[in-house]
């Protein structure tokens, strides 16, 4: 048990617990705040994986933009515990059973797999290898992003423009 | 990382599977459309985490670029989804997804 393992376990427990509360708690504001906790622990996982750029982008995009958007919508709609719609009990039981079966299927499918970890040159990292520290930095990701993935990168800007226009049009009070 | 003993990649598999299942459970369990959107975000994050883990362990930056694109698409998806949600709320005064059953067979 090294400090890395302990950090991984702590972050995992925080992530899973906050995600479980998000799913099961019926107060929308508390859901959003706990989802932010969950996203911060996932950002911690990215740091553990030496993916520093992703950790920064994750905090900025998710905790900074998406969750603020969620909070604003909850505020605008004035949602609270009293206005929360509830499913009948039998539907909840079926949902839990279906989710549990899905989890068991996923674990069963993944348990038998033999995960081979190799680096780009084809040599196995084995147990003594460490995740490469340079891969997650802006320098290496930027080189890939602006050479191999230049077209998807530009297309995503068109996607954002479309999403922005769409959100404004949908949000307008009366569209002629 | 200074330590020579790394976290087994299987641990990331189990964590991602758990988070993804919790997201699926949230979609099935809740009727509030906002919470369903949040559960979808949870599922996206579980997949992102696993992609980043494999990318990091294979020393291949392509996977992390992919995660970056998924984050971009998720941001666009949430913006449009919440705009639709506000429109629905304005017309029906509820965020209950079971209320919107006109297209149900």
mmCIF file with all atom_site columns, C-alpha atoms in Angstrom, chain A residues 4-5 8 12 16 19-20 22-26 31-32 35 38-39 42 45-46 48-49 51 53-54 57-58 62 66 69-70 73-74 77 79 84-87 92 95-96 98 102-103 106 110-111 115-120 125 127-131 135-136 141 144-145 149 152-153 159-160 163 167 170-173, chain B residues 1 3-15 17-22 24-32 34-35 37-39 41-42 44-45 48-49 52-62 64-65 67-69 71-76 78-80 82-87 89-90 95-96 98:
data_model
loop_
_atom_site.group_PDB
_atom_site.id
_atom_site.type_symbol
_atom_site.label_atom_id
_atom_site.label_alt_id
_atom_site.label_comp_id
_atom_site.label_asym_id
_atom_site.label_entity_id
_atom_site.label_seq_id
_atom_site.pdbx_PDB_ins_code
_atom_site.Cartn_x
_atom_site.Cartn_y
_atom_site.Cartn_z
_atom_site.occupancy
_atom_site.B_iso_or_equiv
_atom_site.pdbx_formal_charge
_atom_site.auth_seq_id
_atom_site.auth_comp_id
_atom_site.auth_asym_id
_atom_site.auth_atom_id
_atom_site.pdbx_PDB_model_num
ATOM 1   C CA . UNK A 1 4   ? -0.858  6.480  -4.418  1.00 0.00 ? 4   UNK A CA 1
ATOM 2   C CA . UNK A 1 5   ? -3.047  3.501  -3.616  1.00 0.00 ? 5   UNK A CA 1
ATOM 3   C CA . UNK A 1 8   ? -6.899  6.282  -5.192  1.00 0.00 ? 8   UNK A CA 1
ATOM 4   C CA . UNK A 1 12  ? -12.867 6.422  -5.284  1.00 0.00 ? 12  UNK A CA 1
ATOM 5   C CA . UNK A 1 16  ? -18.893 6.600  -5.509  1.00 0.00 ? 16  UNK A CA 1
ATOM 6   C CA . UNK A 1 19  ? -22.626 9.694  -6.951  1.00 0.00 ? 19  UNK A CA 1
ATOM 7   C CA . UNK A 1 20  ? -24.868 7.372  -4.927  1.00 0.00 ? 20  UNK A CA 1
ATOM 8   C CA . UNK A 1 22  ? -26.847 12.227 -6.224  1.00 0.00 ? 22  UNK A CA 1
ATOM 9   C CA . UNK A 1 23  ? -28.934 9.333  -7.470  1.00 0.00 ? 23  UNK A CA 1
ATOM 10  C CA . UNK A 1 24  ? -30.858 8.655  -4.260  1.00 0.00 ? 24  UNK A CA 1
ATOM 11  C CA . UNK A 1 25  ? -31.322 12.073 -2.616  1.00 0.00 ? 25  UNK A CA 1
ATOM 12  C CA . UNK A 1 26  ? -34.419 14.017 -3.616  1.00 0.00 ? 26  UNK A CA 1
ATOM 13  C CA . UNK A 1 31  ? -27.727 16.740 -5.879  1.00 0.00 ? 31  UNK A CA 1
ATOM 14  C CA . UNK A 1 32  ? -25.876 19.410 -7.845  1.00 0.00 ? 32  UNK A CA 1
ATOM 15  C CA . UNK A 1 35  ? -22.165 16.038 -8.187  1.00 0.00 ? 35  UNK A CA 1
ATOM 16  C CA . UNK A 1 38  ? -17.918 13.778 -7.414  1.00 0.00 ? 38  UNK A CA 1
ATOM 17  C CA . UNK A 1 39  ? -16.428 15.706 -10.339 1.00 0.00 ? 39  UNK A CA 1
ATOM 18  C CA . UNK A 1 42  ? -12.632 12.511 -10.680 1.00 0.00 ? 42  UNK A CA 1
ATOM 19  C CA . UNK A 1 45  ? -8.100  10.749 -10.400 1.00 0.00 ? 45  UNK A CA 1
ATOM 20  C CA . UNK A 1 46  ? -6.887  12.552 -13.522 1.00 0.00 ? 46  UNK A CA 1
ATOM 21  C CA . UNK A 1 48  ? -3.162  10.569 -10.211 1.00 0.00 ? 48  UNK A CA 1
ATOM 22  C CA . UNK A 1 49  ? -3.089  9.387  -13.834 1.00 0.00 ? 49  UNK A CA 1
ATOM 23  C CA . UNK A 1 51  ? -3.274  13.747 -16.979 1.00 0.00 ? 51  UNK A CA 1
ATOM 24  C CA . UNK A 1 53  ? -4.348  19.022 -18.726 1.00 0.00 ? 53  UNK A CA 1
ATOM 25  C CA . UNK A 1 54  ? -7.486  16.886 -18.451 1.00 0.00 ? 54  UNK A CA 1
ATOM 26  C CA . UNK A 1 57  ? -10.113 21.178 -18.226 1.00 0.00 ? 57  UNK A CA 1
ATOM 27  C CA . UNK A 1 58  ? -12.379 18.893 -16.212 1.00 0.00 ? 58  UNK A CA 1
ATOM 28  C CA . UNK A 1 62  ? -17.630 20.546 -15.402 1.00 0.00 ? 62  UNK A CA 1
ATOM 29  C CA . UNK A 1 66  ? -21.829 22.752 -16.537 1.00 0.00 ? 66  UNK A CA 1
ATOM 30  C CA . UNK A 1 69  ? -25.610 25.969 -15.572 1.00 0.00 ? 69  UNK A CA 1
ATOM 31  C CA . UNK A 1 70  ? -27.449 23.247 -13.644 1.00 0.00 ? 70  UNK A CA 1
ATOM 32  C CA . UNK A 1 73  ? -31.660 26.242 -14.094 1.00 0.00 ? 73  UNK A CA 1
ATOM 33  C CA . UNK A 1 74  ? -32.698 24.820 -10.715 1.00 0.00 ? 74  UNK A CA 1
ATOM 34  C CA . UNK A 1 77  ? -37.325 26.767 -12.135 1.00 0.00 ? 77  UNK A CA 1
ATOM 35  C CA . UNK A 1 79  ? -37.180 23.385 -7.756  1.00 0.00 ? 79  UNK A CA 1
ATOM 36  C CA . UNK A 1 84  ? -39.771 16.683 -6.609  1.00 0.00 ? 84  UNK A CA 1
ATOM 37  C CA . UNK A 1 85  ? -41.820 14.093 -8.512  1.00 0.00 ? 85  UNK A CA 1
ATOM 38  C CA . UNK A 1 86  ? -41.664 10.566 -7.113  1.00 0.00 ? 86  UNK A CA 1
ATOM 39  C CA . UNK A 1 87  ? -42.015 7.246  -8.823  1.00 0.00 ? 87  UNK A CA 1
ATOM 40  C CA . UNK A 1 92  ? -38.173 2.112  -7.924  1.00 0.00 ? 92  UNK A CA 1
ATOM 41  C CA . UNK A 1 95  ? -35.113 0.304  -11.365 1.00 0.00 ? 95  UNK A CA 1
ATOM 42  C CA . UNK A 1 96  ? -32.785 -0.877 -8.592  1.00 0.00 ? 96  UNK A CA 1
ATOM 43  C CA . UNK A 1 98  ? -32.307 -3.441 -13.404 1.00 0.00 ? 98  UNK A CA 1
ATOM 44  C CA . UNK A 1 102 ? -26.506 -4.133 -15.302 1.00 0.00 ? 102 UNK A CA 1
ATOM 45  C CA . UNK A 1 103 ? -23.670 -3.726 -12.782 1.00 0.00 ? 103 UNK A CA 1
ATOM 46  C CA . UNK A 1 106 ? -20.611 -5.325 -16.501 1.00 0.00 ? 106 UNK A CA 1
ATOM 47  C CA . UNK A 1 110 ? -14.878 -7.368 -17.346 1.00 0.00 ? 110 UNK A CA 1
ATOM 48  C CA . UNK A 1 111 ? -13.718 -9.871 -14.737 1.00 0.00 ? 111 UNK A CA 1
ATOM 49  C CA . UNK A 1 115 ? -5.956  -6.359 -19.525 1.00 0.00 ? 115 UNK A CA 1
ATOM 50  C CA . UNK A 1 116 ? -2.622  -5.963 -21.262 1.00 0.00 ? 116 UNK A CA 1
ATOM 51  C CA . UNK A 1 117 ? -0.937  -2.635 -20.773 1.00 0.00 ? 117 UNK A CA 1
ATOM 52  C CA . UNK A 1 118 ? 1.569   -1.725 -23.441 1.00 0.00 ? 118 UNK A CA 1
ATOM 53  C CA . UNK A 1 119 ? 3.065   1.581  -24.394 1.00 0.00 ? 119 UNK A CA 1
ATOM 54  C CA . UNK A 1 120 ? 3.147   2.936  -27.934 1.00 0.00 ? 120 UNK A CA 1
ATOM 55  C CA . UNK A 1 125 ? 4.913   -1.877 -18.913 1.00 0.00 ? 125 UNK A CA 1
ATOM 56  C CA . UNK A 1 127 ? 3.999   -4.102 -12.756 1.00 0.00 ? 127 UNK A CA 1
ATOM 57  C CA . UNK A 1 128 ? 7.032   -1.890 -12.360 1.00 0.00 ? 128 UNK A CA 1
ATOM 58  C CA . UNK A 1 129 ? 6.097   0.602  -15.081 1.00 0.00 ? 129 UNK A CA 1
ATOM 59  C CA . UNK A 1 130 ? 4.584   3.942  -14.216 1.00 0.00 ? 130 UNK A CA 1
ATOM 60  C CA . UNK A 1 131 ? 2.184   6.004  -16.317 1.00 0.00 ? 131 UNK A CA 1
ATOM 61  C CA . UNK A 1 135 ? 1.676   12.346 -22.000 1.00 0.00 ? 135 UNK A CA 1
ATOM 62  C CA . UNK A 1 136 ? -0.897  14.388 -20.121 1.00 0.00 ? 136 UNK A CA 1
ATOM 63  C CA . UNK A 1 141 ? -1.705  16.889 -26.146 1.00 0.00 ? 141 UNK A CA 1
ATOM 64  C CA . UNK A 1 144 ? -1.694  15.747 -31.257 1.00 0.00 ? 144 UNK A CA 1
ATOM 65  C CA . UNK A 1 145 ? -4.736  18.008 -31.121 1.00 0.00 ? 145 UNK A CA 1
ATOM 66  C CA . UNK A 1 149 ? -7.198  15.969 -34.732 1.00 0.00 ? 149 UNK A CA 1
ATOM 67  C CA . UNK A 1 152 ? -12.506 17.402 -35.454 1.00 0.00 ? 152 UNK A CA 1
ATOM 68  C CA . UNK A 1 153 ? -11.226 20.311 -33.383 1.00 0.00 ? 153 UNK A CA 1
ATOM 69  C CA . UNK A 1 159 ? -20.938 22.257 -32.971 1.00 0.00 ? 159 UNK A CA 1
ATOM 70  C CA . UNK A 1 160 ? -20.602 24.869 -30.229 1.00 0.00 ? 160 UNK A CA 1
ATOM 71  C CA . UNK A 1 163 ? -25.506 24.553 -29.692 1.00 0.00 ? 163 UNK A CA 1
ATOM 72  C CA . UNK A 1 167 ? -29.981 27.187 -26.789 1.00 0.00 ? 167 UNK A CA 1
ATOM 73  C CA . UNK A 1 170 ? -35.084 27.441 -27.406 1.00 0.00 ? 170 UNK A CA 1
ATOM 74  C CA . UNK A 1 171 ? -34.827 29.846 -24.508 1.00 0.00 ? 171 UNK A CA 1
ATOM 75  C CA . UNK A 1 172 ? -36.711 32.643 -26.275 1.00 0.00 ? 172 UNK A CA 1
ATOM 76  C CA . UNK A 1 173 ? -40.141 33.335 -24.929 1.00 0.00 ? 173 UNK A CA 1
ATOM 77  C CA . UNK B 2 1   ? 4.849   9.760  -9.538  1.00 0.00 ? 1   UNK B CA 1
ATOM 78  C CA . UNK B 2 3   ? 6.454   5.224  -6.431  1.00 0.00 ? 3   UNK B CA 1
ATOM 79  C CA . UNK B 2 4   ? 7.379   2.239  -8.562  1.00 0.00 ? 4   UNK B CA 1
ATOM 80  C CA . UNK B 2 5   ? 4.247   0.296  -7.659  1.00 0.00 ? 5   UNK B CA 1
ATOM 81  C CA . UNK B 2 6   ? 1.378   1.620  -9.748  1.00 0.00 ? 6   UNK B CA 1
ATOM 82  C CA . UNK B 2 7   ? -2.349  1.277  -9.337  1.00 0.00 ? 7   UNK B CA 1
ATOM 83  C CA . UNK B 2 8   ? -3.579  -1.758 -11.284 1.00 0.00 ? 8   UNK B CA 1
ATOM 84  C CA . UNK B 2 9   ? -5.642  -0.717 -14.308 1.00 0.00 ? 9   UNK B CA 1
ATOM 85  C CA . UNK B 2 10  ? -8.364  -3.124 -13.156 1.00 0.00 ? 10  UNK B CA 1
ATOM 86  C CA . UNK B 2 11  ? -9.110  -0.789 -10.245 1.00 0.00 ? 11  UNK B CA 1
ATOM 87  C CA . UNK B 2 12  ? -10.049 1.888  -12.756 1.00 0.00 ? 12  UNK B CA 1
ATOM 88  C CA . UNK B 2 13  ? -12.248 -0.655 -14.554 1.00 0.00 ? 13  UNK B CA 1
ATOM 89  C CA . UNK B 2 14  ? -14.182 -1.399 -11.353 1.00 0.00 ? 14  UNK B CA 1
ATOM 90  C CA . UNK B 2 15  ? -14.495 2.275  -10.399 1.00 0.00 ? 15  UNK B CA 1
ATOM 91  C CA . UNK B 2 17  ? -18.176 0.307  -13.942 1.00 0.00 ? 17  UNK B CA 1
ATOM 92  C CA . UNK B 2 18  ? -19.577 1.367  -10.555 1.00 0.00 ? 18  UNK B CA 1
ATOM 93  C CA . UNK B 2 19  ? -19.958 5.007  -11.558 1.00 0.00 ? 19  UNK B CA 1
ATOM 94  C CA . UNK B 2 20  ? -21.555 4.065  -14.896 1.00 0.00 ? 20  UNK B CA 1
ATOM 95  C CA . UNK B 2 21  ? -24.011 1.737  -13.146 1.00 0.00 ? 21  UNK B CA 1
ATOM 96  C CA . UNK B 2 22  ? -24.919 4.487  -10.704 1.00 0.00 ? 22  UNK B CA 1
ATOM 97  C CA . UNK B 2 24  ? -27.845 4.083  -15.273 1.00 0.00 ? 24  UNK B CA 1
ATOM 98  C CA . UNK B 2 25  ? -29.607 3.631  -11.933 1.00 0.00 ? 25  UNK B CA 1
ATOM 99  C CA . UNK B 2 26  ? -30.187 7.392  -11.748 1.00 0.00 ? 26  UNK B CA 1
ATOM 100 C CA . UNK B 2 27  ? -31.798 7.476  -15.190 1.00 0.00 ? 27  UNK B CA 1
ATOM 101 C CA . UNK B 2 28  ? -34.098 4.587  -14.267 1.00 0.00 ? 28  UNK B CA 1
ATOM 102 C CA . UNK B 2 29  ? -34.777 5.639  -10.655 1.00 0.00 ? 29  UNK B CA 1
ATOM 103 C CA . UNK B 2 30  ? -35.632 9.321  -10.941 1.00 0.00 ? 30  UNK B CA 1
ATOM 104 C CA . UNK B 2 31  ? -38.401 11.250 -12.667 1.00 0.00 ? 31  UNK B CA 1
ATOM 105 C CA . UNK B 2 32  ? -36.913 14.730 -12.402 1.00 0.00 ? 32  UNK B CA 1
ATOM 106 C CA . UNK B 2 34  ? -32.654 17.634 -14.351 1.00 0.00 ? 34  UNK B CA 1
ATOM 107 C CA . UNK B 2 35  ? -31.457 14.715 -12.232 1.00 0.00 ? 35  UNK B CA 1
ATOM 108 C CA . UNK B 2 37  ? -29.400 14.883 -17.166 1.00 0.00 ? 37  UNK B CA 1
ATOM 109 C CA . UNK B 2 38  ? -27.010 14.827 -14.194 1.00 0.00 ? 38  UNK B CA 1
ATOM 110 C CA . UNK B 2 39  ? -26.961 11.020 -14.271 1.00 0.00 ? 39  UNK B CA 1
ATOM 111 C CA . UNK B 2 41  ? -23.175 13.429 -17.039 1.00 0.00 ? 41  UNK B CA 1
ATOM 112 C CA . UNK B 2 42  ? -22.107 10.851 -14.464 1.00 0.00 ? 42  UNK B CA 1
ATOM 113 C CA . UNK B 2 44  ? -20.039 10.314 -19.478 1.00 0.00 ? 44  UNK B CA 1
ATOM 114 C CA . UNK B 2 45  ? -17.543 10.948 -16.697 1.00 0.00 ? 45  UNK B CA 1
ATOM 115 C CA . UNK B 2 48  ? -13.958 9.605  -19.653 1.00 0.00 ? 48  UNK B CA 1
ATOM 116 C CA . UNK B 2 49  ? -12.097 8.344  -16.599 1.00 0.00 ? 49  UNK B CA 1
ATOM 117 C CA . UNK B 2 52  ? -7.947  8.652  -19.627 1.00 0.00 ? 52  UNK B CA 1
ATOM 118 C CA . UNK B 2 53  ? -6.706  5.696  -17.564 1.00 0.00 ? 53  UNK B CA 1
ATOM 119 C CA . UNK B 2 54  ? -6.055  3.503  -20.597 1.00 0.00 ? 54  UNK B CA 1
ATOM 120 C CA . UNK B 2 55  ? -4.515  6.415  -22.490 1.00 0.00 ? 55  UNK B CA 1
ATOM 121 C CA . UNK B 2 56  ? -2.175  7.127  -19.604 1.00 0.00 ? 56  UNK B CA 1
ATOM 122 C CA . UNK B 2 57  ? -1.200  3.473  -19.096 1.00 0.00 ? 57  UNK B CA 1
ATOM 123 C CA . UNK B 2 58  ? -0.579  2.937  -22.815 1.00 0.00 ? 58  UNK B CA 1
ATOM 124 C CA . UNK B 2 59  ? 1.421   6.193  -23.026 1.00 0.00 ? 59  UNK B CA 1
ATOM 125 C CA . UNK B 2 60  ? -0.779  7.246  -25.939 1.00 0.00 ? 60  UNK B CA 1
ATOM 126 C CA . UNK B 2 61  ? -2.088  10.837 -26.001 1.00 0.00 ? 61  UNK B CA 1
ATOM 127 C CA . UNK B 2 62  ? -4.893  10.064 -28.497 1.00 0.00 ? 62  UNK B CA 1
ATOM 128 C CA . UNK B 2 64  ? -6.840  11.982 -23.748 1.00 0.00 ? 64  UNK B CA 1
ATOM 129 C CA . UNK B 2 65  ? -7.632  14.064 -26.842 1.00 0.00 ? 65  UNK B CA 1
ATOM 130 C CA . UNK B 2 67  ? -11.713 12.714 -23.610 1.00 0.00 ? 67  UNK B CA 1
ATOM 131 C CA . UNK B 2 68  ? -11.274 16.388 -24.443 1.00 0.00 ? 68  UNK B CA 1
ATOM 132 C CA . UNK B 2 69  ? -13.706 16.051 -27.364 1.00 0.00 ? 69  UNK B CA 1
ATOM 133 C CA . UNK B 2 71  ? -16.093 17.033 -22.689 1.00 0.00 ? 71  UNK B CA 1
ATOM 134 C CA . UNK B 2 72  ? -16.759 19.530 -25.516 1.00 0.00 ? 72  UNK B CA 1
ATOM 135 C CA . UNK B 2 73  ? -19.732 17.527 -26.795 1.00 0.00 ? 73  UNK B CA 1
ATOM 136 C CA . UNK B 2 74  ? -21.042 17.098 -23.220 1.00 0.00 ? 74  UNK B CA 1
ATOM 137 C CA . UNK B 2 75  ? -20.951 20.855 -22.675 1.00 0.00 ? 75  UNK B CA 1
ATOM 138 C CA . UNK B 2 76  ? -22.934 21.457 -25.872 1.00 0.00 ? 76  UNK B CA 1
ATOM 139 C CA . UNK B 2 78  ? -26.016 20.126 -21.499 1.00 0.00 ? 78  UNK B CA 1
ATOM 140 C CA . UNK B 2 79  ? -26.576 23.643 -22.867 1.00 0.00 ? 79  UNK B CA 1
ATOM 141 C CA . UNK B 2 80  ? -29.173 22.454 -25.392 1.00 0.00 ? 80  UNK B CA 1
ATOM 142 C CA . UNK B 2 82  ? -31.242 22.529 -20.238 1.00 0.00 ? 82  UNK B CA 1
ATOM 143 C CA . UNK B 2 83  ? -32.695 24.989 -22.776 1.00 0.00 ? 83  UNK B CA 1
ATOM 144 C CA . UNK B 2 84  ? -35.190 22.308 -23.837 1.00 0.00 ? 84  UNK B CA 1
ATOM 145 C CA . UNK B 2 85  ? -35.927 21.632 -20.164 1.00 0.00 ? 85  UNK B CA 1
ATOM 146 C CA . UNK B 2 86  ? -36.690 25.302 -19.491 1.00 0.00 ? 86  UNK B CA 1
ATOM 147 C CA . UNK B 2 87  ? -38.977 25.349 -22.537 1.00 0.00 ? 87  UNK B CA 1
ATOM 148 C CA . UNK B 2 89  ? -41.134 23.763 -17.801 1.00 0.00 ? 89  UNK B CA 1
ATOM 149 C CA . UNK B 2 90  ? -42.516 26.974 -19.258 1.00 0.00 ? 90  UNK B CA 1
ATOM 150 C CA . UNK B 2 95  ? -39.937 18.730 -14.858 1.00 0.00 ? 95  UNK B CA 1
ATOM 151 C CA . UNK B 2 96  ? -41.506 15.298 -14.439 1.00 0.00 ? 96  UNK B CA 1
ATOM 152 C CA . UNK B 2 98  ? -43.523 10.883 -16.995 1.00 0.00 ? 98  UNK B CA 1
#
